[in-house]
XYZ file of C-alpha atoms in Angstrom:
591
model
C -20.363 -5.113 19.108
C -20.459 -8.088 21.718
C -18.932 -7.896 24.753
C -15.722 -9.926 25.414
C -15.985 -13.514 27.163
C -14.118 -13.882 30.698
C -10.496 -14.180 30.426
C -9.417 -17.181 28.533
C -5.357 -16.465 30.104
C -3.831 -14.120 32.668
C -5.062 -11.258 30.613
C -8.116 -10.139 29.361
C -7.866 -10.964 25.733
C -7.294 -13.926 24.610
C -4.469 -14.590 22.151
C -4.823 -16.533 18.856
C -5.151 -19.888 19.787
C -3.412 -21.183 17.158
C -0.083 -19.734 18.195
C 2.624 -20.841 20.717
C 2.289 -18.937 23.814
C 4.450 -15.754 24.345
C 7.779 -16.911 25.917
C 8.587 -15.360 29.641
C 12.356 -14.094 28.163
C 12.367 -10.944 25.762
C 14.051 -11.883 22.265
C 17.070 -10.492 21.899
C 15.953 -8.833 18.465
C 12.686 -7.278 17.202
C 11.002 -7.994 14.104
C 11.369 -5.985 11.203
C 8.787 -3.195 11.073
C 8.122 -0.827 8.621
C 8.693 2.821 9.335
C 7.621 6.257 8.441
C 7.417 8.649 10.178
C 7.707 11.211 13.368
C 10.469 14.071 12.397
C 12.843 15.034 15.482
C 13.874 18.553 14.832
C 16.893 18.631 16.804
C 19.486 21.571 14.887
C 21.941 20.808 17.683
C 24.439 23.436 16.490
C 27.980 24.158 18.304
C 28.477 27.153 19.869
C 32.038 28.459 19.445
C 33.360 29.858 22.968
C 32.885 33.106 24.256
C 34.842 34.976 27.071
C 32.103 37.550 28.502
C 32.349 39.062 31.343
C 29.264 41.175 31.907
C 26.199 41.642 33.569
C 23.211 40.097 33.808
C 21.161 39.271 30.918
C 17.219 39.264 30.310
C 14.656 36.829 29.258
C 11.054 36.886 28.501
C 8.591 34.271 27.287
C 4.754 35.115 26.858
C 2.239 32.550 26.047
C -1.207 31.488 27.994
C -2.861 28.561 29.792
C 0.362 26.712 30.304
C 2.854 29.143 29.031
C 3.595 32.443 29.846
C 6.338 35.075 29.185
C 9.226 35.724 31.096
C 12.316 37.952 31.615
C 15.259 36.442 32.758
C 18.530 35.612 34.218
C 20.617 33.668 35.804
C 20.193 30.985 38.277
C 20.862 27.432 39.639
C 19.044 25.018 41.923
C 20.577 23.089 44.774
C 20.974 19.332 43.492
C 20.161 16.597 46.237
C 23.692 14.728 46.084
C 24.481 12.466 48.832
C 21.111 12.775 50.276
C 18.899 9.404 51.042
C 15.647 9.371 48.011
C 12.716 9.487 50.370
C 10.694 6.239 50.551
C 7.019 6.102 50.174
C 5.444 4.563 53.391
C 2.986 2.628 51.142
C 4.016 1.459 47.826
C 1.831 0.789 44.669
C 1.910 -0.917 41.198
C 1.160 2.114 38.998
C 0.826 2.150 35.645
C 1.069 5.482 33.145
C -1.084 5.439 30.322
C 0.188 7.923 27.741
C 0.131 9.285 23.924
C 4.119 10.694 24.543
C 6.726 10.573 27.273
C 10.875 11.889 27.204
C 12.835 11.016 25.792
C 11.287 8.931 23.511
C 8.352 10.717 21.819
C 7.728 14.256 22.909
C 5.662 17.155 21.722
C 5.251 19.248 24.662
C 4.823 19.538 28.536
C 2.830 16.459 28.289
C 5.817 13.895 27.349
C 7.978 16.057 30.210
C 5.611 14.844 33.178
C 5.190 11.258 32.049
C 9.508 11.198 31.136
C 9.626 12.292 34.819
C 7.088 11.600 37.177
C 7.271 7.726 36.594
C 11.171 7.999 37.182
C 10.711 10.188 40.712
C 7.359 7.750 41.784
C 10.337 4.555 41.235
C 13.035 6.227 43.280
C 10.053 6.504 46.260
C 9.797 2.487 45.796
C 6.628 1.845 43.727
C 6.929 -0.306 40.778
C 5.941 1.770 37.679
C 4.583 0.974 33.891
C 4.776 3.544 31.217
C 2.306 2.765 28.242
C 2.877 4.591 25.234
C 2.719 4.212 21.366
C 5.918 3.033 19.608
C 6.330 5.679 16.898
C 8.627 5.131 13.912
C 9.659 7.300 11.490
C 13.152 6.312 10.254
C 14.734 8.913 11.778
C 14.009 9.225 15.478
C 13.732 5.155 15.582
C 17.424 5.167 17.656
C 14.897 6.113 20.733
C 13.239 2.686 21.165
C 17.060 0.989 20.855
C 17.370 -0.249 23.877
C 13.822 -1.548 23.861
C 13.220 -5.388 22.884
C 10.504 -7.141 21.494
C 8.460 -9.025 24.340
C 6.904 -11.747 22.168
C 3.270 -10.857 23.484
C 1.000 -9.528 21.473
C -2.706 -9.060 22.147
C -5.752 -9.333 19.328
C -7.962 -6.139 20.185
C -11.820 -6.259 19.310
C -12.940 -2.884 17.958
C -13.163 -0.747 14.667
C -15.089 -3.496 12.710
C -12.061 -6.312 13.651
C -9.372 -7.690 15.864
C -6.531 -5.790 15.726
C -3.114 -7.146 16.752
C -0.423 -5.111 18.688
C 2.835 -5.890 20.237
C 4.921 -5.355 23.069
C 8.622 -3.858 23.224
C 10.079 -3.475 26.956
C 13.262 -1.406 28.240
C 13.568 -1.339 31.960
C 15.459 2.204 32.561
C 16.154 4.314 35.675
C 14.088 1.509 37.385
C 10.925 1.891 35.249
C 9.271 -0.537 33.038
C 8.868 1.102 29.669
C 6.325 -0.452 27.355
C 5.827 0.287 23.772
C 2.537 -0.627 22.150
C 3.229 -1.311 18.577
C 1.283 -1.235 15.755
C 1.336 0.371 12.191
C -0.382 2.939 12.950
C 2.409 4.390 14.828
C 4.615 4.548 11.369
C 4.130 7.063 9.353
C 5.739 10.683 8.820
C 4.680 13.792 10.996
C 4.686 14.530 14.148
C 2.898 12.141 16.602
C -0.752 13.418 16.155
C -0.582 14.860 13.130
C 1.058 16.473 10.068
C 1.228 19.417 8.071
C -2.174 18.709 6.605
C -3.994 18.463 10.504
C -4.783 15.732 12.829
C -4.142 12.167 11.219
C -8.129 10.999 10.808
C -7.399 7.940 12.552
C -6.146 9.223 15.912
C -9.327 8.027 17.533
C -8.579 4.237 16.506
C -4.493 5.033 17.140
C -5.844 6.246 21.239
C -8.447 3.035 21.795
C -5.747 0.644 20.153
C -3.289 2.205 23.158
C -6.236 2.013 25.981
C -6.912 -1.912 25.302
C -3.256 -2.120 24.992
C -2.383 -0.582 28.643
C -5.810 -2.387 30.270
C -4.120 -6.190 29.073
C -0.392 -4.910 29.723
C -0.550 -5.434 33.440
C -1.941 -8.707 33.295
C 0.039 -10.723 30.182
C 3.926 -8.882 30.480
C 5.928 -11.056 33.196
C 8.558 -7.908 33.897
C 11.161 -8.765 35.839
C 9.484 -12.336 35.926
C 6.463 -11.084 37.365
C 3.291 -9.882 36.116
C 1.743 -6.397 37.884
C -1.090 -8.462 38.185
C -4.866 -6.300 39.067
C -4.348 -4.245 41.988
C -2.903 -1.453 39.825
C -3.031 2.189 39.915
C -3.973 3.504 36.719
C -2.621 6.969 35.901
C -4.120 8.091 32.858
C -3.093 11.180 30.917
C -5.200 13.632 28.835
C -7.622 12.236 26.028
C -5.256 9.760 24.503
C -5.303 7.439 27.855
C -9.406 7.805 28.482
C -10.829 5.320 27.130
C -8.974 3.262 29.861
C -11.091 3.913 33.249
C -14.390 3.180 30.712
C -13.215 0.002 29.723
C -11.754 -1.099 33.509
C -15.621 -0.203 34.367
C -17.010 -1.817 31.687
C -15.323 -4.723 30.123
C -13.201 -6.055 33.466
C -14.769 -5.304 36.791
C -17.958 -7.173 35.323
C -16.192 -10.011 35.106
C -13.928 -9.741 38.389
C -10.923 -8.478 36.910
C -9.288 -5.194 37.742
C -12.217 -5.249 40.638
C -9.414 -3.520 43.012
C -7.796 -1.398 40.752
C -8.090 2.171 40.843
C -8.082 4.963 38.376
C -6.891 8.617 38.507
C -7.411 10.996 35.068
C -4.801 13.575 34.754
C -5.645 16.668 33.045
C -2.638 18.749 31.231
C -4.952 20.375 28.578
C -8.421 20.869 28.472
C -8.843 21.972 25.244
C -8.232 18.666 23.577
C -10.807 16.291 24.196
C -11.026 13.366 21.384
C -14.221 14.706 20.191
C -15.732 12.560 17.252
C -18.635 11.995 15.757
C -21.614 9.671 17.864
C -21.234 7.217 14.400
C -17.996 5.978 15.938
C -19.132 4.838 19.232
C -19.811 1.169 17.886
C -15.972 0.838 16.987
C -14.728 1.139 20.277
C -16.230 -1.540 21.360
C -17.815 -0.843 24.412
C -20.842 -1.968 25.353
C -24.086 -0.184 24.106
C -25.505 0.766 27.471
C -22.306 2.618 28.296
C -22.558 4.976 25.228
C -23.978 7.709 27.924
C -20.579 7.885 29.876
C -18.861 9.614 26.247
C -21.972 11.278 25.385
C -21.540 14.306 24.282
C -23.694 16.906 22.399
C -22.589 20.309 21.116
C -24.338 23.354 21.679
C -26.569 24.947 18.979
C -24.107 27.522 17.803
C -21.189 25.094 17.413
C -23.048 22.980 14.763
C -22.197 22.979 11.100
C -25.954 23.183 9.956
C -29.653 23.468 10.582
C -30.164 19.536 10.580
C -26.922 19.119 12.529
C -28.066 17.443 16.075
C -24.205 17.907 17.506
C -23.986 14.147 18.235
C -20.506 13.159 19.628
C -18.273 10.810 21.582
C -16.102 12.632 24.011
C -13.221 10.432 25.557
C -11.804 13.126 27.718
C -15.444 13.468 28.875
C -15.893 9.315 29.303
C -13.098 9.511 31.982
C -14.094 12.496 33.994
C -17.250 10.337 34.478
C -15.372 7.050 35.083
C -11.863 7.985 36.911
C -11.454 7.253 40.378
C -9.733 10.716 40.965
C -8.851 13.942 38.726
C -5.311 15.843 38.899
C -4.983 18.348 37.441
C -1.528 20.218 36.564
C -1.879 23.136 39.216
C -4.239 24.111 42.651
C -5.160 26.933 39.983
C -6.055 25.037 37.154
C -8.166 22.711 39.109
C -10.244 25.600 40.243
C -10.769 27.147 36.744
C -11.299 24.080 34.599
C -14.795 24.458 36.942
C -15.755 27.605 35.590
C -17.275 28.023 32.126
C -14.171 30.787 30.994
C -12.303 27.615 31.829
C -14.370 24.516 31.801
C -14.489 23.745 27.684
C -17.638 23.094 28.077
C -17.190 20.070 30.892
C -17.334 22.698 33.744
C -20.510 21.420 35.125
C -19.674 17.837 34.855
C -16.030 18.829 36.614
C -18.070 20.716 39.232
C -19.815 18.311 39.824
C -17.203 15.862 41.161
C -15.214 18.408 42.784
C -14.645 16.325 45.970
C -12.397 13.862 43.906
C -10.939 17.021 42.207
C -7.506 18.428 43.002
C -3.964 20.003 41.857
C -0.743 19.124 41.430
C 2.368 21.521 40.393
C 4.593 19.512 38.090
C 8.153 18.752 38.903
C 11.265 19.509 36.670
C 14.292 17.341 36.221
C 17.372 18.334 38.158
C 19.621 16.335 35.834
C 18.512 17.653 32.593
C 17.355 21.387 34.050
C 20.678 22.363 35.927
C 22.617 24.992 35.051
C 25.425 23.585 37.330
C 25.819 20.862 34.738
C 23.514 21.276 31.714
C 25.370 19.658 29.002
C 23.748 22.054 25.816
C 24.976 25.135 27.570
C 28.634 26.551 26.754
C 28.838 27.841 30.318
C 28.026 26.680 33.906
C 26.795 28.814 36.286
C 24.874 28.723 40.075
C 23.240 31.095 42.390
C 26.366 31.637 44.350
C 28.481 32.359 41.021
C 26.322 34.060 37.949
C 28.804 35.253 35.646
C 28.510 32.140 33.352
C 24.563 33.121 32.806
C 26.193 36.434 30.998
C 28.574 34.169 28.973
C 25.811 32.104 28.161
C 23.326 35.316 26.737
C 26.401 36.468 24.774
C 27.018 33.023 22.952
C 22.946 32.554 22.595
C 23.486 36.428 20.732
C 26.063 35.178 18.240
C 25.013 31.884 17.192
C 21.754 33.367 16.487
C 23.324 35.986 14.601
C 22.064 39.317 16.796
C 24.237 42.032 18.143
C 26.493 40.641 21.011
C 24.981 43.365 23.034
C 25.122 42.179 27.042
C 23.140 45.901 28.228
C 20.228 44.578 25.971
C 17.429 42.839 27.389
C 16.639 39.550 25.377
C 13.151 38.608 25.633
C 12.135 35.181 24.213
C 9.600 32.582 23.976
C 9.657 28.705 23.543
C 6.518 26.909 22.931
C 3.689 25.582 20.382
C 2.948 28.053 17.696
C -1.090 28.321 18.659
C -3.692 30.941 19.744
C -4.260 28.753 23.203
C -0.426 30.331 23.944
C -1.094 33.964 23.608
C 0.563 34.028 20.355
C -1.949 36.522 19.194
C -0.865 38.895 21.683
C 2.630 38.300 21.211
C 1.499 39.287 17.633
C 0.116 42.218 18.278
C 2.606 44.085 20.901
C 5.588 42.974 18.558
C 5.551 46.414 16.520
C 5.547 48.054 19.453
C 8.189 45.986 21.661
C 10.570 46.666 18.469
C 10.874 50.438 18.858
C 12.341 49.814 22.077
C 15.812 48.581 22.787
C 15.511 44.799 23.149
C 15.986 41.427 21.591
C 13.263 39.204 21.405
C 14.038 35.201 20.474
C 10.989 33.088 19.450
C 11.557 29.165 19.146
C 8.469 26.712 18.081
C 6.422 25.368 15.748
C 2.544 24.880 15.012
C 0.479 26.982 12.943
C 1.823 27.771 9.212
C 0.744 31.422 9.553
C 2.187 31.915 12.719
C 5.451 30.203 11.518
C 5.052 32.410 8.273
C 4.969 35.602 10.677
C 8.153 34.489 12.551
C 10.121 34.803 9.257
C 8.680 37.783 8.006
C 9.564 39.734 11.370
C 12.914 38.517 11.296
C 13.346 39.964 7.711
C 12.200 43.406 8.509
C 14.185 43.240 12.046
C 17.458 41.509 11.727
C 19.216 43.309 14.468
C 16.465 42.882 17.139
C 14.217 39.268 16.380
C 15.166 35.487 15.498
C 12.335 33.133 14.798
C 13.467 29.834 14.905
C 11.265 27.416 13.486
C 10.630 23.855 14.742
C 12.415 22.432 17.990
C 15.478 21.356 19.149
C 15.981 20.203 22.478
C 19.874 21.923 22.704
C 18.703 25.126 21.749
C 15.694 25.450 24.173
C 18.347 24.612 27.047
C 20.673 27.354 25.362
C 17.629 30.214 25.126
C 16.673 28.913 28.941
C 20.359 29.623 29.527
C 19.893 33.142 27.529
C 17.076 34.224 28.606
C 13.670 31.911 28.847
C 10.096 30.122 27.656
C 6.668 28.095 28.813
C 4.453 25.365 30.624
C 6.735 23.792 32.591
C 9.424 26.825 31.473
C 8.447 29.241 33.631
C 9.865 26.361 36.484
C 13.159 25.639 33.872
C 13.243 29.682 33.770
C 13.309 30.093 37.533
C 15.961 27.082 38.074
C 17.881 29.171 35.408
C 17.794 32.370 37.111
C 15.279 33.507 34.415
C 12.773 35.832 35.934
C 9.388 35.090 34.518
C 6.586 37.284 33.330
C 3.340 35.439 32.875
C -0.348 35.252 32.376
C -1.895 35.328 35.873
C -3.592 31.830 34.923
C -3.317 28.266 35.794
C -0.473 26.508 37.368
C 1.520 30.017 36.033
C -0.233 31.964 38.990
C 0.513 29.267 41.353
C 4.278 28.948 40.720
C 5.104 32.655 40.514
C 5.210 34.680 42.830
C 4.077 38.766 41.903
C 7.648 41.194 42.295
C 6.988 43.544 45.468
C 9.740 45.547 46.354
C 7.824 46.913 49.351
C 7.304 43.212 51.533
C 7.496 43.095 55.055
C 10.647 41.231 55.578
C 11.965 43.375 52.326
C 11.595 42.746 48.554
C 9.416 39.580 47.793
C 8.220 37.520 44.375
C 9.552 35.520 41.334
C 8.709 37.228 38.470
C 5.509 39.298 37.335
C 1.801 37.768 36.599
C -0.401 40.039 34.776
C -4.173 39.552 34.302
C -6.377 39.829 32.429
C -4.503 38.907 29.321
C -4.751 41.510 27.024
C -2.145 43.904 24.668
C -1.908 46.523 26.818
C -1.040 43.730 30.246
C 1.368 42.428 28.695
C 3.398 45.152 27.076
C 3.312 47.184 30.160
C 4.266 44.536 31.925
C 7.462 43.369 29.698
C 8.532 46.706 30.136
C 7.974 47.356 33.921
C 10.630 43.842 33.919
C 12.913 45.615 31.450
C 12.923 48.859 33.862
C 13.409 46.776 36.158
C 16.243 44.888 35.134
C 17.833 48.074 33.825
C 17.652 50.148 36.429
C 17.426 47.894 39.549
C 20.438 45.445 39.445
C 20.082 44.096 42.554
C 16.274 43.592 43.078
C 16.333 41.474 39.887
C 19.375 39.620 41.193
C 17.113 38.759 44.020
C 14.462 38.115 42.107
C 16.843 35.402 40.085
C 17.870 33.734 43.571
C 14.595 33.960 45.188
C 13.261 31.551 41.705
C 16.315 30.104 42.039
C 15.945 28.245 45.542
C 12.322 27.175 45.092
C 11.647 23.411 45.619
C 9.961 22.107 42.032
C 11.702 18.672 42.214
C 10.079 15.553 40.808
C 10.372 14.025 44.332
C 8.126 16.724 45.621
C 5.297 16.604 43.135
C 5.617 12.655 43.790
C 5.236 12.835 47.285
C 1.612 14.760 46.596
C 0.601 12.307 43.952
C 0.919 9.313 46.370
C -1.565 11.042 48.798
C -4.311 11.092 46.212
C -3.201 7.109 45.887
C -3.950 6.777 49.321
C -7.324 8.483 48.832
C -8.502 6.886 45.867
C -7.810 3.410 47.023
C -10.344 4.282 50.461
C -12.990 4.632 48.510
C -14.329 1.940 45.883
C -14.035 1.652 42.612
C -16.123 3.343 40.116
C -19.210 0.922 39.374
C -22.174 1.679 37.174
């Protein structure tokens, strides 16, 4: 496919020419668009009120990678009110590049960061751009309300065409939301996929979204101004990689983005936009750069004999490209260099460990507060717990268990897949049931999985609930109850959840191992257990149920210890703008 001529207008791509140019005021209504699409599984249902007075209450979630198990209680975190937002002492035009950011399109901890982030980088006074996909559905479409059509739209070259996409804007908590939209975007299922698997299209979806976020700084007058090219480009997992490949090659050859700067942020390894090498020519890169997503699978991961493994790896094009790598934790950015850890870019990551580093995600403080969590039927803090009991008591009855508040209630929140320890959780459950607990599971993913939540909770009604799907209220209320993963193990410890997790990851960095022999007295978080196997984890879930049973007031120090750690947005922000300061030292990647 050719390459692009210079910029005919402000931005890279040229509009049709036989159309009036976009106007500088947003329209005050959108066009009509079809939709399809995107269920939001949010159940949402009341709690009726329930005066309980008792103790306090366990929670466990398990999972791996970026989940983890916990055992919980109660807790609250100290809200900054009345207190100055911290300024940044250099300030940047950054903009996100994303496949899913809260509240408007969410599927895990992935939409969390780029809902939050964004919002704590704006309160430092940086002007930020979000770039995501406008999905439709019908249902969940009362998300992008408050977002108007911008009257520019862009033609992109690749996939055998030109393509056009539109903008929608809404300028909230002093961010500049833009939605790309395009048809692709409607349609049923979640946002990657649906029950059948992936949606075959997602690499054309992803490269629509990259051109889309490249011109988006250069054609949207926001505010009456354009960002303009001396942008910081954050750029999140697979979905946002094509974007530091085409800043490299299809606008710093011709001047434009020449002091912009690009930083790849890495939530999950495991998904890489892997397709086959056929598909390079619709992206429309130039040919010479095909070596930068070149990717070739070993022997034993080939279908067949004549199979040569040819593929194009996005993920792969922007750990070669990006100015800087982030990844989600100091831990993670260590193992995602080793080949247990590396899926199979470990020596490519290795090799540009001096631009390599991690960053512990924030949480909310306005959604993630027990103080004031709206979904919760009671409020509690660190210096007055006796709502978190209330709150384990109502969780019991509107999930229909024994209102029991001596039980422990173990639980788990997260994506129904083998990458979350599922398997393990699998495995132990016989065993966990002969003992007197409760265990909560709430998530979606994998039919069989799903199938095996409903076929536990038949043959134990009194001791397991497997919700399936998500809901939003109800993962607040289980926090509440007990706890999940991710980011949850941080919601858990805000909570006064004590966490038990896989020693990996950002979930070794965060919590801190229970000693009850420290030197300035008992020390720790939670428990983290490695290696991951059956017999880690049970013994562990049950050395936190012995000690929640018989140790009352280590594990109410273990609650307030979580409790008072610093995981604010403001604090993960304040990290990210030193790797804007280093990135923007040295140049620009060039070829």
């Amino acid at each position: 496919m050719p390459q692009l001529a210079p910029p005919l207008v402000p931005g890279f791509l040229a509009p049709p020419r036989d159309e009036p140019a976009p106007a500088r005021e947003p329209a005050s209504t959108p066009p009509p668009v079809s939709d399809d699409g995107l269920g939001d599984l949010d159940l949402g249902l009341e709690l009726e009120e329930i005066a309980e007075n008792s103790i306090n209450n366990t929670v466990v979630v398990a999972s791996e990678q970026d989940s983890k198990i916990m055992v919980g209680k109660e807790q609250e975190s100290e809200i900054m009110v009345g207190k100055e937002q911290a300024r940044a002492k250099v300030t940047h035009s950054i903009v996100f590049v994303t496949g899913e950011a809260s509240p408007y399109a969410k599927s895990g901890g992935l939409g969390d960061v780029c809902g939050s982030l964004p919002v704590a980088l704006a309160a430092r006074g940086h002007r930020v751009m979000v770039v995501m996909p406008r999905y439709l559905n019908g249902t969940s479409d009362k998300n992008y309300s408050n977002a108007f059509y911008t009257e520019k739209h862009i033609r992109i070259p690749c996939f055998g065409g030109d393509h056009e996409v539109t903008f929608f804007h809404e300028y909230r908590d002093s961010v500049d939301w833009v939605f790309v939209d395009h048809p692709s975007y409607h349609r049923p299922g979640n946002l990657y996929g649906d029950k059948f698997g992936a949606y075959g299209d997602n690499q054309f979806r992803y490269t629509l979204l990259c051109y889309a976020a490249c011109e988006a700084p250069l054609v949207l007058e926001l505010g009456g101004y354009i960002y303009g090219q001396n942008c910081m480009f954050v750029v999140n997992d697979w979905h946002a990689s094509l974007v530091p490949v085409l800043l490299a090659a299809k606008y710093r050859p011709f001047g434009v983005y020449k002091d912009s700067r690009s930083i790849l942020v890495i939530h999950n390894l495991a998904h890489q936009g892997v397709e086959p090498a056929s598909t390079y020519p619709d992206l429309g890169l130039p040919p010479e750069w095909y070596g930068a997503l070149e990717w070739v699978f070993p022997e034993w991961a080939r279908r067949h004999a004549l199979d040569k493994g040819e593929a194009v790896n996005f993920l792969k094009g922007a750990v070669v490209t990006a100015d800087r790598i982030v990844t989600v934790s100091k831990g993670y950015s260590w193992e995602v260099t080793t080949a247990e850890g590396g899926q199979g870019l470990d020596e490519l990551l290795s090799s540009r460990k001096s631009v390599l580093n991690g960053i512990v995600n924030g949480i909310d403080i306005n959604d993630w507060n027990p103080a004031t969590d709206e979904h919760i039927p009671y409020h509690y803090s660190a210096d007055d717990l006796s709502g978190k009991a209330k709150c384990k008591a109502a969780l019991q009855k509107e999930l229909g268990l024994p209102i029991r508040p001596d039980v422990p209630l173990i639980g788990f929140i997260g994506r129904l897949d083998y990458q979350k320890g599922i398997d393990l959780i699998k495995l132990i459950m016989p065993n966990l049931m002969q003992d007197d607990i409760q265990f909560v599971m709430l998530g979606s993913g994998d039919p069989e999985l799903e199938d095996w939540m409903r076929s536990t909770e038949s043959n134990f009604r009194d001791k397991f609930r497997g919700w399936v799907g998500f809901s939003v209220p109800v993962s607040h209320r289980i926090t509440a109850g007990f706890e999940p993963c991710g980011l949850n193990q941080l919601y858990a410890m805000q909570y006064g959840t004590v966490p038990v997790v896989h020693a990996t990851g950002g979930l070794r960095d965060t919590v801190e191992n229970f000693n009850p022999f420290g030197d300035n007295g008992e020390q720790g978080t939670g428990w983290a257990f490695a290696p991951l196997t059956t017999e880690n984890m049970l013994w562990t879930l049950r050395t936190a149920v012995s000690t929640y049973r018989e140790h009352k007031s280590s594990w109410e120090g273990l609650m307030k210890r979580g409790m008072s750690k610093d995981f604010t947005w403001d604090h993960a922000a304040e990290q990210y703008e030193q790797i804007f300061q280093w990135a923007f030292i040295d140049q620009p990647y060039v070829r």
